[in-house]
Short mmCIF file of C-alpha atoms in Angstrom, two decimals:
data_model
loop_
_atom_site.label_atom_id
_atom_site.label_comp_id
_atom_site.label_asym_id
_atom_site.label_seq_id
_atom_site.Cartn_x
_atom_site.Cartn_y
_atom_site.Cartn_z
CA MET A 1050 -6.09 22.49 15.86
CA LYS A 1051 -5.38 19.06 17.45
CA MET A 1052 -7.18 17.24 14.67
CA LEU A 1053 -5.25 19.20 12.06
CA ASN A 1054 -2.05 18.19 13.79
CA GLY A 1055 -3.10 14.56 13.93
CA ALA A 1056 -3.87 14.74 10.21
CA LEU A 1057 -0.61 16.42 9.36
CA ALA A 1058 1.31 13.86 11.34
CA SER A 1059 -0.57 10.90 9.66
CA ALA A 1060 0.19 12.43 6.29
CA ILE A 1061 3.76 12.90 6.89
CA PHE A 1062 4.01 9.38 8.42
CA TYR A 1063 2.41 8.09 5.25
CA GLY A 1064 4.75 9.88 2.95
CA VAL A 1065 7.80 8.84 4.89
CA SER A 1066 6.86 5.22 5.10
CA SER A 1067 5.92 5.02 1.55
CA LEU A 1068 9.20 6.33 0.40
CA ALA A 1069 11.11 3.96 2.86
CA ILE A 1070 9.09 0.96 1.61
CA MET A 1071 9.89 1.76 -1.99
CA GLY A 1072 13.51 2.34 -1.14
CA VAL A 1073 13.77 -0.86 0.79
CA ASN A 1074 11.92 -3.00 -1.99
CA LYS A 1075 14.32 -1.48 -4.54
CA MET A 1076 17.34 -2.24 -2.54
CA VAL A 1077 16.36 -5.83 -1.68
CA LEU A 1078 15.15 -6.60 -5.33
CA THR A 1079 18.04 -4.98 -7.20
CA GLY A 1080 20.87 -4.20 -4.85
CA TYR A 1081 20.84 -7.74 -3.35
CA ALA A 1082 19.49 -9.38 -6.50
CA PHE A 1083 16.69 -11.00 -4.56
CA PRO A 1084 14.98 -13.31 -7.22
CA SER A 1085 11.25 -13.18 -6.18
CA ALA A 1086 9.18 -10.12 -5.90
CA SER A 1087 6.39 -12.48 -4.95
CA VAL A 1088 8.05 -13.49 -1.73
CA VAL A 1089 8.76 -9.91 -0.77
CA ALA A 1090 5.12 -9.14 -1.34
CA LEU A 1091 4.04 -12.17 0.83
CA CYS A 1092 6.28 -11.17 3.62
CA GLN A 1093 4.91 -7.49 3.68
CA MET A 1094 1.49 -8.79 3.73
CA VAL A 1095 2.00 -11.19 6.52
CA LEU A 1096 3.74 -8.67 8.43
CA THR A 1097 0.75 -6.26 7.91
CA ILE A 1098 -1.64 -8.97 9.08
CA LEU A 1099 0.37 -9.42 12.21
CA ILE A 1100 1.03 -5.79 12.95
CA LEU A 1101 -2.47 -4.33 12.36
CA PRO A 1102 -4.27 -6.28 15.21
CA LEU A 1103 -1.46 -5.63 17.65
CA ALA A 1104 -1.67 -1.95 16.80
CA LYS A 1105 -5.40 -2.09 17.46
CA GLN A 1106 -4.99 -3.84 20.80
CA LEU A 1107 -2.35 -1.13 21.80
CA LYS A 1108 -4.94 1.65 20.78
CA ILE A 1109 -2.46 3.03 18.24
CA ILE A 1110 -5.04 2.78 15.42
CA GLU A 1111 -8.84 2.05 15.16
CA TYR A 1112 -10.84 0.18 12.68
CA PRO A 1113 -14.05 -1.65 12.76
CA ASP A 1114 -14.00 -5.40 13.45
CA ILE A 1115 -14.18 -7.59 10.22
CA SER A 1116 -17.60 -9.09 9.30
CA SER A 1117 -19.03 -10.97 6.37
CA ASN A 1118 -20.97 -7.84 5.37
CA ILE A 1119 -17.73 -5.87 5.03
CA VAL A 1120 -16.03 -8.82 3.10
CA ARG A 1121 -18.95 -8.91 0.57
CA LYS A 1122 -18.79 -5.06 0.02
CA VAL A 1123 -14.99 -4.95 -0.54
CA PHE A 1124 -14.30 -8.36 -2.06
CA PRO A 1125 -12.70 -7.52 -5.40
CA LEU A 1126 -10.39 -5.08 -3.76
CA PRO A 1127 -7.97 -7.48 -2.11
CA LEU A 1128 -7.42 -9.29 -5.44
CA LEU A 1129 -6.79 -6.08 -7.13
CA PHE A 1130 -4.44 -4.92 -4.21
CA LEU A 1131 -2.54 -8.16 -4.64
CA ALA A 1132 -2.27 -7.65 -8.32
CA ASN A 1133 -1.04 -4.19 -7.96
CA LEU A 1134 1.47 -5.17 -5.22
CA VAL A 1135 2.97 -8.02 -7.26
CA THR A 1136 3.17 -6.11 -10.49
CA GLY A 1137 4.52 -2.96 -8.65
CA LEU A 1138 7.29 -4.94 -7.06
CA GLY A 1139 8.01 -6.70 -10.31
CA GLY A 1140 8.26 -3.14 -11.85
CA THR A 1141 10.63 -1.91 -9.09
CA LYS A 1142 12.99 -4.74 -9.90
CA ARG A 1143 13.20 -3.78 -13.64
CA ILE A 1144 13.32 0.00 -13.84
CA ASN A 1145 15.11 2.80 -11.71
CA LEU A 1146 13.72 4.23 -8.67
CA PRO A 1147 12.97 7.69 -10.07
CA MET A 1148 11.09 6.31 -13.04
CA PHE A 1149 9.19 3.89 -10.79
CA THR A 1150 8.06 6.71 -8.47
CA LEU A 1151 7.08 8.84 -11.37
CA LEU A 1152 5.02 6.22 -13.03
CA ARG A 1153 3.41 5.24 -9.69
CA ARG A 1154 2.45 8.79 -8.79
CA SER A 1155 1.15 9.66 -12.22
CA LEU A 1156 -0.94 6.62 -12.49
CA ARG A 1157 -2.58 7.29 -9.25
CA ALA A 1158 -3.39 10.66 -10.66
CA ILE A 1159 -4.69 9.07 -13.93
CA ASN A 1160 -6.98 6.76 -11.81
CA VAL A 1161 -8.47 9.59 -9.79
CA ALA A 1162 -9.14 11.50 -12.95
CA TRP A 1163 -10.67 8.40 -14.60
CA ILE A 1164 -12.92 7.72 -11.44
CA ALA A 1165 -14.01 11.30 -11.48
CA PHE A 1166 -14.92 10.88 -15.12
CA VAL A 1167 -16.77 7.65 -14.70
CA VAL A 1168 -18.70 8.63 -11.59
CA GLY A 1169 -19.24 12.16 -12.67
CA SER A 1170 -18.15 14.06 -9.62
#
């Protein structure tokens, strides 16, 4: 039961933080007319790089130490993540938040369906 509560708390935290990040990004990029989505993306990545090791030291989260083996296995993913982040923030600036949320959620479902089709599971 404890694991279920932890998983539920993690899912709720993920959902709330995801909505908060989208709302803040939309507010910064359109409400304050911030000119560069790339700068917002860079700031978010730098903060993530600083916060994750701190959270690991405080034993809030656990993840394996980085190694060259892990880097080789996941190499193209950071580039795809960066492209997704920059294009997503650029899209946030150009369309309204409900439409952006709909597109983002539906594209994830389409990606999962495509991967299931390709992998065959």
